[in-house]
PDB file of C-alpha atoms and ligand atoms in Angstrom:
ATOM      1  CA  MET Z   1    -115.724-180.493 -69.906  1.00  0.00           C
ATOM      2  CA  ASN Z   2    -114.627-179.282 -73.229  1.00  0.00           C
ATOM      3  CA  VAL Z   3    -111.230-178.623 -73.607  1.00  0.00           C
ATOM      4  CA  ARG Z   4    -109.129-177.544 -76.231  1.00  0.00           C
ATOM      5  CA  LEU Z   5    -105.365-176.934 -76.353  1.00  0.00           C
ATOM      6  CA  TYR Z   6    -103.535-174.484 -78.703  1.00  0.00           C
ATOM      7  CA  THR Z   7    -100.190-175.340 -79.099  1.00  0.00           C
ATOM      8  CA  ILE Z   8     -96.897-175.501 -81.721  1.00  0.00           C
ATOM      9  CA  PRO Z   9     -95.429-178.828 -82.300  1.00  0.00           C
ATOM     10  CA  GLY Z  10     -92.597-179.411 -80.471  1.00  0.00           C
ATOM     11  CA  SER Z  11     -93.510-176.180 -78.078  1.00  0.00           C
ATOM     12  CA  HIS Z  12     -91.803-177.397 -74.826  1.00  0.00           C
ATOM     13  CA  PRO Z  13     -94.402-175.384 -72.768  1.00  0.00           C
ATOM     14  CA  GLY Z  14     -97.131-177.098 -74.775  1.00  0.00           C
ATOM     15  CA  VAL Z  15     -95.879-180.476 -74.065  1.00  0.00           C
ATOM     16  CA  ALA Z  16     -95.812-179.449 -70.193  1.00  0.00           C
ATOM     17  CA  ALA Z  17     -99.816-178.953 -70.873  1.00  0.00           C
ATOM     18  CA  GLN Z  18    -100.541-182.028 -72.396  1.00  0.00           C
ATOM     19  CA  LEU Z  19     -98.533-184.063 -70.060  1.00  0.00           C
ATOM     20  CA  MET Z  20    -100.542-182.042 -67.171  1.00  0.00           C
ATOM     21  CA  LEU Z  21    -103.858-182.244 -68.788  1.00  0.00           C
ATOM     22  CA  ALA Z  22    -103.229-186.312 -69.238  1.00  0.00           C
ATOM     23  CA  ARG Z  23    -101.753-186.496 -65.322  1.00  0.00           C
ATOM     24  CA  LYS Z  24    -105.211-185.129 -64.330  1.00  0.00           C
ATOM     25  CA  GLY Z  25    -106.950-187.283 -66.574  1.00  0.00           C
ATOM     26  CA  ILE Z  26    -108.713-184.509 -68.499  1.00  0.00           C
ATOM     27  CA  SER Z  27    -109.358-185.191 -72.066  1.00  0.00           C
ATOM     28  CA  PHE Z  28    -108.772-182.721 -74.667  1.00  0.00           C
ATOM     29  CA  LYS Z  29    -108.468-181.632 -78.347  1.00  0.00           C
ATOM     30  CA  ARG Z  30    -105.312-180.321 -79.387  1.00  0.00           C
ATOM     31  CA  THR Z  31    -104.941-177.406 -82.252  1.00  0.00           C
ATOM     32  CA  ASP Z  32    -101.609-177.361 -83.739  1.00  0.00           C
ATOM     33  CA  LEU Z  33    -100.322-174.216 -85.364  1.00  0.00           C
ATOM     34  CA  PHE Z  34     -97.546-172.855 -87.089  1.00  0.00           C
ATOM     35  CA  PRO Z  35     -95.113-170.872 -85.243  1.00  0.00           C
ATOM     36  CA  VAL Z  36     -95.323-167.219 -85.820  1.00  0.00           C
ATOM     37  CA  ILE Z  37     -99.044-167.392 -86.951  1.00  0.00           C
ATOM     38  CA  SER Z  38    -100.091-169.010 -84.153  1.00  0.00           C
ATOM     39  CA  ARG Z  39     -99.363-165.751 -82.535  1.00  0.00           C
ATOM     40  CA  LEU Z  40    -102.327-164.283 -84.644  1.00  0.00           C
ATOM     41  CA  VAL Z  41    -104.458-167.041 -84.183  1.00  0.00           C
ATOM     42  CA  VAL Z  42    -104.273-167.064 -80.609  1.00  0.00           C
ATOM     43  CA  ARG Z  43    -104.503-163.018 -80.257  1.00  0.00           C
ATOM     44  CA  GLY Z  44    -107.803-163.634 -82.938  1.00  0.00           C
ATOM     45  CA  LEU Z  45    -109.279-166.485 -80.295  1.00  0.00           C
ATOM     46  CA  ARG Z  46    -108.969-163.462 -78.062  1.00  0.00           C
ATOM     47  CA  PHE Z  47    -106.429-165.045 -75.170  1.00  0.00           C
ATOM     48  CA  PRO Z  48    -104.581-161.999 -73.299  1.00  0.00           C
ATOM     49  CA  GLY Z  49    -101.270-163.119 -74.867  1.00  0.00           C
ATOM     50  CA  PRO Z  50     -99.749-164.175 -77.989  1.00  0.00           C
ATOM     51  CA  THR Z  51     -98.141-167.219 -76.873  1.00  0.00           C
ATOM     52  CA  VAL Z  52     -99.270-170.913 -76.292  1.00  0.00           C
ATOM     53  CA  PRO Z  53    -100.010-173.144 -74.877  1.00  0.00           C
ATOM     54  CA  ALA Z  54    -103.194-171.397 -74.572  1.00  0.00           C
ATOM     55  CA  LEU Z  55    -106.299-173.499 -73.132  1.00  0.00           C
ATOM     56  CA  LYS Z  56    -109.766-173.332 -73.951  1.00  0.00           C
ATOM     57  CA  ILE Z  57    -112.219-174.889 -71.141  1.00  0.00           C
ATOM     58  CA  ASP Z  58    -115.896-174.430 -71.204  1.00  0.00           C
ATOM     59  CA  GLY Z  59    -115.262-171.327 -73.384  1.00  0.00           C
ATOM     60  CA  ARG Z  60    -113.006-169.971 -70.394  1.00  0.00           C
ATOM     61  CA  ARG Z  61    -109.400-169.321 -71.660  1.00  0.00           C
ATOM     62  CA  VAL Z  62    -106.286-170.078 -69.639  1.00  0.00           C
ATOM     63  CA  GLN Z  63    -102.927-168.849 -71.240  1.00  0.00           C
ATOM     64  CA  GLY Z  64     -99.526-169.903 -70.372  1.00  0.00           C
ATOM     65  CA  SER Z  65     -98.053-173.298 -68.711  1.00  0.00           C
ATOM     66  CA  ARG Z  66     -97.718-172.222 -65.225  1.00  0.00           C
ATOM     67  CA  GLU Z  67    -101.495-170.573 -65.072  1.00  0.00           C
ATOM     68  CA  ILE Z  68    -102.777-174.165 -66.911  1.00  0.00           C
ATOM     69  CA  ALA Z  69    -100.977-176.269 -63.813  1.00  0.00           C
ATOM     70  CA  ARG Z  70    -103.082-173.744 -61.251  1.00  0.00           C
ATOM     71  CA  GLU Z  71    -106.152-174.100 -63.478  1.00  0.00           C
ATOM     72  CA  LEU Z  72    -105.833-177.638 -63.852  1.00  0.00           C
ATOM     73  CA  GLU Z  73    -105.461-178.021 -60.225  1.00  0.00           C
ATOM     74  CA  ARG Z  74    -108.071-176.095 -59.004  1.00  0.00           C
ATOM     75  CA  LEU Z  75    -110.570-178.110 -61.445  1.00  0.00           C
ATOM     76  CA  ARG Z  76    -109.636-181.629 -61.083  1.00  0.00           C
ATOM     77  CA  PRO Z  77    -107.244-181.411 -57.256  1.00  0.00           C
ATOM     78  CA  GLU Z  78    -106.466-185.108 -57.327  1.00  0.00           C
ATOM     79  CA  PRO Z  79    -103.539-186.281 -58.838  1.00  0.00           C
ATOM     80  CA  ALA Z  80    -102.195-183.082 -57.122  1.00  0.00           C
ATOM     81  CA  LEU Z  81     -99.313-181.164 -58.967  1.00  0.00           C
ATOM     82  CA  PHE Z  82     -98.591-179.111 -56.084  1.00  0.00           C
ATOM     83  CA  PRO Z  83     -97.611-180.595 -52.499  1.00  0.00           C
ATOM     84  CA  ALA Z  84     -99.975-179.836 -49.742  1.00  0.00           C
ATOM     85  CA  ASP Z  85     -97.270-178.752 -47.319  1.00  0.00           C
ATOM     86  CA  PRO Z  86     -96.801-174.983 -47.826  1.00  0.00           C
ATOM     87  CA  GLU Z  87     -93.022-175.278 -47.380  1.00  0.00           C
ATOM     88  CA  LYS Z  88     -92.690-178.063 -50.030  1.00  0.00           C
ATOM     89  CA  ARG Z  89     -95.157-175.821 -52.306  1.00  0.00           C
ATOM     90  CA  ALA Z  90     -92.660-172.585 -52.324  1.00  0.00           C
ATOM     91  CA  ALA Z  91     -89.630-175.057 -53.318  1.00  0.00           C
ATOM     92  CA  VAL Z  92     -91.902-176.685 -55.942  1.00  0.00           C
ATOM     93  CA  GLU Z  93     -93.283-173.009 -57.317  1.00  0.00           C
ATOM     94  CA  GLU Z  94     -89.468-171.761 -57.289  1.00  0.00           C
ATOM     95  CA  ALA Z  95     -88.218-174.737 -59.285  1.00  0.00           C
ATOM     96  CA  GLU Z  96     -91.607-174.469 -61.850  1.00  0.00           C
ATOM     97  CA  ARG Z  97     -90.653-170.228 -61.721  1.00  0.00           C
ATOM     98  CA  PHE Z  98     -86.817-171.421 -62.586  1.00  0.00           C
ATOM     99  CA  GLY Z  99     -88.286-173.529 -65.525  1.00  0.00           C
ATOM    100  CA  ASP Z 100     -90.547-171.070 -67.187  1.00  0.00           C
ATOM    101  CA  GLU Z 101     -88.471-168.257 -66.663  1.00  0.00           C
ATOM    102  CA  GLU Z 102     -84.776-169.098 -66.732  1.00  0.00           C
ATOM    103  CA  LEU Z 103     -84.543-172.636 -68.801  1.00  0.00           C
ATOM    104  CA  GLN Z 104     -87.127-172.505 -71.522  1.00  0.00           C
ATOM    105  CA  HIS Z 105     -86.436-169.538 -73.075  1.00  0.00           C
ATOM    106  CA  PRO Z 106     -82.230-170.792 -74.038  1.00  0.00           C
ATOM    107  CA  VAL Z 107     -83.703-173.597 -75.120  1.00  0.00           C
ATOM    108  CA  ARG Z 108     -86.173-172.021 -77.271  1.00  0.00           C
ATOM    109  CA  GLN Z 109     -83.110-169.754 -78.380  1.00  0.00           C
ATOM    110  CA  ILE Z 110     -80.621-172.451 -79.378  1.00  0.00           C
ATOM    111  CA  ILE Z 111     -83.355-174.543 -81.334  1.00  0.00           C
ATOM    112  CA  TRP Z 112     -84.428-171.570 -83.302  1.00  0.00           C
ATOM    113  CA  TRP Z 113     -80.803-170.729 -83.952  1.00  0.00           C
ATOM    114  CA  ALA Z 114     -79.794-174.022 -84.948  1.00  0.00           C
ATOM    115  CA  PHE Z 115     -83.002-174.716 -87.660  1.00  0.00           C
ATOM    116  CA  GLN Z 116     -81.846-171.050 -88.739  1.00  0.00           C
ATOM    117  CA  ARG Z 117     -78.026-173.118 -89.653  1.00  0.00           C
ATOM    118  CA  ASP Z 118     -79.956-175.873 -90.922  1.00  0.00           C
ATOM    119  CA  SER Z 119     -83.465-176.431 -91.270  1.00  0.00           C
ATOM    120  CA  SER Z 120     -83.444-180.381 -92.560  1.00  0.00           C
ATOM    121  CA  PRO Z 121     -84.231-181.649 -89.281  1.00  0.00           C
ATOM    122  CA  LEU Z 122     -87.648-179.769 -89.041  1.00  0.00           C
ATOM    123  CA  ARG Z 123     -89.168-182.691 -90.571  1.00  0.00           C
ATOM    124  CA  SER Z 124     -88.155-184.802 -87.884  1.00  0.00           C
ATOM    125  CA  TYR Z 125     -89.796-182.403 -85.201  1.00  0.00           C
ATOM    126  CA  SER Z 126     -92.762-182.154 -86.853  1.00  0.00           C
ATOM    127  CA  GLU Z 127     -93.898-185.882 -86.782  1.00  0.00           C
ATOM    128  CA  GLY Z 128     -97.143-186.233 -85.263  1.00  0.00           C
ATOM    129  CA  ALA Z 129     -98.094-182.458 -86.046  1.00  0.00           C
ATOM    130  CA  ARG Z 130    -101.583-181.790 -87.042  1.00  0.00           C
ATOM    131  CA  LEU Z 131    -100.844-178.620 -89.167  1.00  0.00           C
ATOM    132  CA  GLY Z 132    -103.727-179.071 -91.846  1.00  0.00           C
ATOM    133  CA  ILE Z 133    -101.047-179.148 -94.646  1.00  0.00           C
ATOM    134  CA  PRO Z 134     -98.660-182.147 -95.723  1.00  0.00           C
ATOM    135  CA  ILE Z 135     -95.858-181.937 -93.788  1.00  0.00           C
ATOM    136  CA  GLY Z 136     -93.570-181.882 -96.581  1.00  0.00           C
ATOM    137  CA  ILE Z 137     -94.936-178.507 -97.946  1.00  0.00           C
ATOM    138  CA  ALA Z 138     -94.734-176.881 -94.114  1.00  0.00           C
ATOM    139  CA  VAL Z 139     -91.171-177.739 -94.405  1.00  0.00           C
ATOM    140  CA  ARG Z 140     -90.480-176.641 -97.549  1.00  0.00           C
ATOM    141  CA  THR Z 141     -91.664-173.158 -96.802  1.00  0.00           C
ATOM    142  CA  ALA Z 142     -90.822-172.902 -93.362  1.00  0.00           C
ATOM    143  CA  ALA Z 143     -87.478-170.659 -94.130  1.00  0.00           C
ATOM    144  CA  PRO Z 144     -89.623-167.572 -93.564  1.00  0.00           C
ATOM    145  CA  ILE Z 145     -91.149-168.416 -90.130  1.00  0.00           C
ATOM    146  CA  ILE Z 146     -87.590-169.759 -88.956  1.00  0.00           C
ATOM    147  CA  ALA Z 147     -85.897-165.950 -89.768  1.00  0.00           C
ATOM    148  CA  LEU Z 148     -89.095-164.436 -87.899  1.00  0.00           C
ATOM    149  CA  GLU Z 149     -89.017-166.931 -84.958  1.00  0.00           C
ATOM    150  CA  LYS Z 150     -84.562-166.324 -84.615  1.00  0.00           C
ATOM    151  CA  ARG Z 151     -85.843-162.432 -84.722  1.00  0.00           C
ATOM    152  CA  ILE Z 152     -88.838-162.680 -81.940  1.00  0.00           C
ATOM    153  CA  HIS Z 153     -86.824-164.587 -79.763  1.00  0.00           C
ATOM    154  CA  GLU Z 154     -83.346-162.635 -80.471  1.00  0.00           C
ATOM    155  CA  ALA Z 155     -81.679-165.836 -80.802  1.00  0.00           C
ATOM    156  CA  THR Z 156     -78.678-164.166 -82.128  1.00  0.00           C
ATOM    157  CA  ASP Z 157     -74.910-165.910 -82.554  1.00  0.00           C
ATOM    158  CA  GLU Z 158     -74.220-163.865 -78.990  1.00  0.00           C
ATOM    159  CA  ASN Z 159     -76.734-164.508 -77.192  1.00  0.00           C
ATOM    160  CA  VAL Z 160     -76.597-168.535 -78.407  1.00  0.00           C
ATOM    161  CA  ARG Z 161     -73.563-168.711 -77.203  1.00  0.00           C
ATOM    162  CA  ALA Z 162     -73.846-167.082 -74.129  1.00  0.00           C
ATOM    163  CA  ASP Z 163     -76.892-169.450 -73.519  1.00  0.00           C
ATOM    164  CA  ILE Z 164     -74.484-172.843 -74.205  1.00  0.00           C
ATOM    165  CA  ALA Z 165     -72.103-171.263 -71.462  1.00  0.00           C
ATOM    166  CA  ALA Z 166     -74.505-171.333 -69.183  1.00  0.00           C
ATOM    167  CA  LEU Z 167     -76.679-174.653 -69.672  1.00  0.00           C
ATOM    168  CA  GLY Z 168     -74.048-176.061 -67.172  1.00  0.00           C
ATOM    169  CA  GLY Z 169     -75.154-174.102 -64.171  1.00  0.00           C
ATOM    170  CA  LEU Z 170     -78.830-174.794 -65.000  1.00  0.00           C
ATOM    171  CA  LEU Z 171     -78.557-178.505 -65.455  1.00  0.00           C
ATOM    172  CA  GLN Z 172     -76.540-178.005 -61.950  1.00  0.00           C
ATOM    173  CA  GLN Z 173     -79.726-176.506 -60.289  1.00  0.00           C
ATOM    174  CA  VAL Z 174     -81.723-179.084 -61.835  1.00  0.00           C
ATOM    175  CA  ASP Z 175     -79.511-181.548 -60.425  1.00  0.00           C
ATOM    176  CA  ASP Z 176     -79.630-180.346 -57.045  1.00  0.00           C
ATOM    177  CA  TRP Z 177     -83.135-179.808 -57.064  1.00  0.00           C
ATOM    178  CA  VAL Z 178     -83.673-183.657 -57.836  1.00  0.00           C
ATOM    179  CA  ALA Z 179     -81.060-184.270 -54.952  1.00  0.00           C
ATOM    180  CA  ALA Z 180     -83.052-182.478 -52.516  1.00  0.00           C
ATOM    181  CA  GLY Z 181     -86.240-184.169 -53.337  1.00  0.00           C
ATOM    182  CA  ILE Z 182     -88.034-181.311 -54.869  1.00  0.00           C
ATOM    183  CA  LEU Z 183     -87.871-182.945 -58.304  1.00  0.00           C
ATOM    184  CA  ASP Z 184     -88.457-186.008 -59.421  1.00  0.00           C
ATOM    185  CA  GLY Z 185     -89.869-187.695 -56.532  1.00  0.00           C
ATOM    186  CA  GLU Z 186     -92.455-190.214 -56.091  1.00  0.00           C
ATOM    187  CA  GLU Z 187     -94.928-188.374 -57.710  1.00  0.00           C
ATOM    188  CA  LEU Z 188     -94.411-185.921 -60.570  1.00  0.00           C
ATOM    189  CA  ASN Z 189     -95.198-182.211 -59.450  1.00  0.00           C
ATOM    190  CA  ALA Z 190     -95.878-178.846 -62.129  1.00  0.00           C
ATOM    191  CA  ALA Z 191     -92.008-178.176 -61.840  1.00  0.00           C
ATOM    192  CA  ASP Z 192     -91.464-181.592 -63.243  1.00  0.00           C
ATOM    193  CA  PHE Z 193     -93.324-181.075 -65.932  1.00  0.00           C
ATOM    194  CA  GLN Z 194     -92.365-177.794 -66.385  1.00  0.00           C
ATOM    195  CA  ILE Z 195     -88.530-178.408 -66.338  1.00  0.00           C
ATOM    196  CA  GLY Z 196     -88.856-182.035 -67.940  1.00  0.00           C
ATOM    197  CA  PRO Z 197     -89.795-180.974 -71.553  1.00  0.00           C
ATOM    198  CA  SER Z 198     -87.301-178.336 -71.992  1.00  0.00           C
ATOM    199  CA  LEU Z 199     -84.745-180.390 -71.123  1.00  0.00           C
ATOM    200  CA  ARG Z 200     -86.334-183.197 -73.295  1.00  0.00           C
ATOM    201  CA  LEU Z 201     -86.301-180.901 -75.969  1.00  0.00           C
ATOM    202  CA  ALA Z 202     -82.544-179.541 -75.572  1.00  0.00           C
ATOM    203  CA  MET Z 203     -81.493-183.826 -75.443  1.00  0.00           C
ATOM    204  CA  THR Z 204     -83.005-183.888 -79.312  1.00  0.00           C
ATOM    205  CA  MET Z 205     -79.851-181.800 -79.993  1.00  0.00           C
ATOM    206  CA  GLN Z 206     -77.233-184.242 -80.551  1.00  0.00           C
ATOM    207  CA  ASP Z 207     -74.766-181.329 -79.625  1.00  0.00           C
ATOM    208  CA  LEU Z 208     -76.051-181.042 -76.055  1.00  0.00           C
ATOM    209  CA  ARG Z 209     -77.452-184.697 -75.472  1.00  0.00           C
ATOM    210  CA  PRO Z 210     -74.244-185.911 -74.019  1.00  0.00           C
ATOM    211  CA  MET Z 211     -73.978-183.397 -71.583  1.00  0.00           C
ATOM    212  CA  ILE Z 212     -77.767-183.920 -69.931  1.00  0.00           C
ATOM    213  CA  GLU Z 213     -78.246-187.606 -70.313  1.00  0.00           C
ATOM    214  CA  GLY Z 214     -76.223-189.333 -67.960  1.00  0.00           C
ATOM    215  CA  ARG Z 215     -77.534-186.771 -65.028  1.00  0.00           C
ATOM    216  CA  PRO Z 216     -80.116-186.579 -62.725  1.00  0.00           C
ATOM    217  CA  ALA Z 217     -81.492-183.593 -64.826  1.00  0.00           C
ATOM    218  CA  GLY Z 218     -81.513-185.992 -67.944  1.00  0.00           C
ATOM    219  CA  ARG Z 219     -83.093-189.307 -66.094  1.00  0.00           C
ATOM    220  CA  LEU Z 220     -85.782-186.510 -65.065  1.00  0.00           C
ATOM    221  CA  ALA Z 221     -86.086-185.677 -68.423  1.00  0.00           C
ATOM    222  CA  MET Z 222     -86.862-189.292 -69.779  1.00  0.00           C
ATOM    223  CA  ARG Z 223     -89.054-189.736 -66.989  1.00  0.00           C
ATOM    224  CA  VAL Z 224     -91.205-186.856 -67.591  1.00  0.00           C
ATOM    225  CA  GLN Z 225     -91.377-187.447 -71.373  1.00  0.00           C
ATOM    226  CA  PRO Z 226     -89.867-190.386 -72.891  1.00  0.00           C
ATOM    227  CA  GLU Z 227     -90.876-189.993 -76.435  1.00  0.00           C
ATOM    228  CA  ILE Z 228     -90.198-187.133 -78.255  1.00  0.00           C
ATOM    229  CA  ALA Z 229     -90.038-186.177 -81.910  1.00  0.00           C
ATOM    230  CA  GLY Z 230     -87.257-184.123 -83.467  1.00  0.00           C
ATOM    231  CA  ASP Z 231     -83.318-185.424 -83.876  1.00  0.00           C
ATOM    232  CA  PHE Z 232     -80.748-182.578 -84.615  1.00  0.00           C
ATOM    233  CA  PRO Z 233     -77.106-183.968 -85.855  1.00  0.00           C
ATOM    234  CA  PRO Z 234     -73.928-181.681 -84.402  1.00  0.00           C
ATOM    235  CA  VAL Z 235     -74.909-178.095 -85.554  1.00  0.00           C
ATOM    236  CA  LEU Z 236     -73.608-175.945 -82.896  1.00  0.00           C
ATOM    237  CA  PRO Z 237     -69.925-174.557 -83.216  1.00  0.00           C
ATOM    238  CA  PRO Z 238     -67.332-176.425 -80.915  1.00  0.00           C
ATOM    239  CA  ALA Z 239     -65.983-173.735 -79.585  1.00  0.00           C
ATOM    240  CA  TRP Z 240     -69.491-172.529 -78.217  1.00  0.00           C
ATOM    241  CA  LEU Z 241     -69.771-176.312 -76.540  1.00  0.00           C
ATOM    242  CA  GLN Z 242     -66.379-176.051 -74.847  1.00  0.00           C
ATOM    243  CA  PRO Z 243     -67.728-174.394 -71.790  1.00  0.00           C
ATOM    244  CA  LEU Z 244     -70.010-177.270 -71.321  1.00  0.00           C
ATOM    245  CA  GLY Z 245     -67.365-180.301 -71.740  1.00  0.00           C
ATOM    246  CA  SER Z 246     -67.668-183.660 -72.654  1.00  0.00           C
ATOM    247  CA  GLU Z 247     -68.909-184.873 -68.979  1.00  0.00           C
ATOM    248  CA  PRO Z 248     -71.997-183.582 -67.021  1.00  0.00           C
ATOM    249  CA  ALA Z 249     -70.779-181.474 -63.838  1.00  0.00           C
ATOM    250  CA  ALA Z 250     -72.248-184.087 -61.661  1.00  0.00           C
ATOM    251  CA  ALA Z 251     -73.690-187.532 -62.209  1.00  0.00           C
TER     252      ALA Z 251
HETATM  253  N1  GSH O 301     -93.434-169.096 -70.828  1.00  0.00           N
HETATM  254  C1  GSH O 301     -94.478-169.087 -71.657  1.00  0.00           C
HETATM  255  C2  GSH O 301     -93.767-168.927 -72.740  1.00  0.00           C
HETATM  256  C3  GSH O 301     -94.651-169.179 -73.850  1.00  0.00           C
HETATM  257  C4  GSH O 301     -94.054-169.044 -75.457  1.00  0.00           C
HETATM  258  O1  GSH O 301     -93.018-168.490 -75.349  1.00  0.00           O
HETATM  259  N2  GSH O 301     -94.429-170.175 -76.029  1.00  0.00           N
HETATM  260  C5  GSH O 301     -93.765-170.064 -77.647  1.00  0.00           C
HETATM  261  C6  GSH O 301     -94.034-171.612 -77.936  1.00  0.00           C
HETATM  262  S1  GSH O 301     -92.682-172.283 -77.114  1.00  0.00           S
HETATM  263  C7  GSH O 301     -94.810-169.268 -78.376  1.00  0.00           C
HETATM  264  O2  GSH O 301     -95.784-169.334 -78.090  1.00  0.00           O
HETATM  265  N3  GSH O 301     -93.966-168.930 -79.440  1.00  0.00           N
HETATM  266  C8  GSH O 301     -94.635-168.240 -80.538  1.00  0.00           C
HETATM  267  C9  GSH O 301     -93.964-168.049 -81.384  1.00  0.00           C
HETATM  268  O3  GSH O 301     -92.638-168.642 -81.374  1.00  0.00           O
HETATM  269  O4  GSH O 301     -93.895-167.271 -82.560  1.00  0.00           O
HETATM  270  C10 GSH O 301     -95.335-170.300 -70.977  1.00  0.00           C
HETATM  271  O5  GSH O 301     -94.806-170.973 -69.976  1.00  0.00           O
HETATM  272  O6  GSH O 301     -96.555-170.751 -71.140  1.00  0.00           O
END
């Protein structure tokens, strides 16, 4: 099988795709793309949409972390990413949908907002990236890309403040699914791989880590993705963080 993954360094759904490929034991090559430019490249490669992760498997194109999960399951059913029992599968699919549609984006908005406030941590997030140019140059020339990303993802003060205020509820939902055995079970499933990298990326932010790490959601993130590049010193306005409190809602 000839498999190539197109992603952006640090992309949480990109990490989800990599972890699922690894779980299936499918070896793959990876092309790291610059944010924004990725949109042109991915379109140029004739994928239907502009985003990563985008996967080429023996010439076929599969785009989107949830579509990739299903295609990998079809190609190599074991180890399974979805439970065989229909009811359990529906629960995992709902958690996976939540991870994709409700959790991914706020984390994306918060981190791009933060990079526009302070781009110096970008170097730490680029560790291990293969962008084809020296990381130092990539980082020094990143300002226009960061500004565009902030605009593309509507990472405005208002949205990011609302994202942070809503984060407690999202974390509680993940904790509840862990307690119900839908997440963080014996074998990791597609929802674990979808949700874990978003939480893990959020945990690279020193502002957010204390609210996540001590609770089931944080333990899930560490299990799914023990290693991650990137460390963001405090950058978010303390007033925005207040709704989260300093203690997790439920440990
Ligand atoms: N929900 C989609 C999200 C894909 C997505 O938005 N990917 C981002 C990277 S995390 C992207 O391609 N961004 C292009 C850009 O930022 O210019 C998935 O899970 O595949």
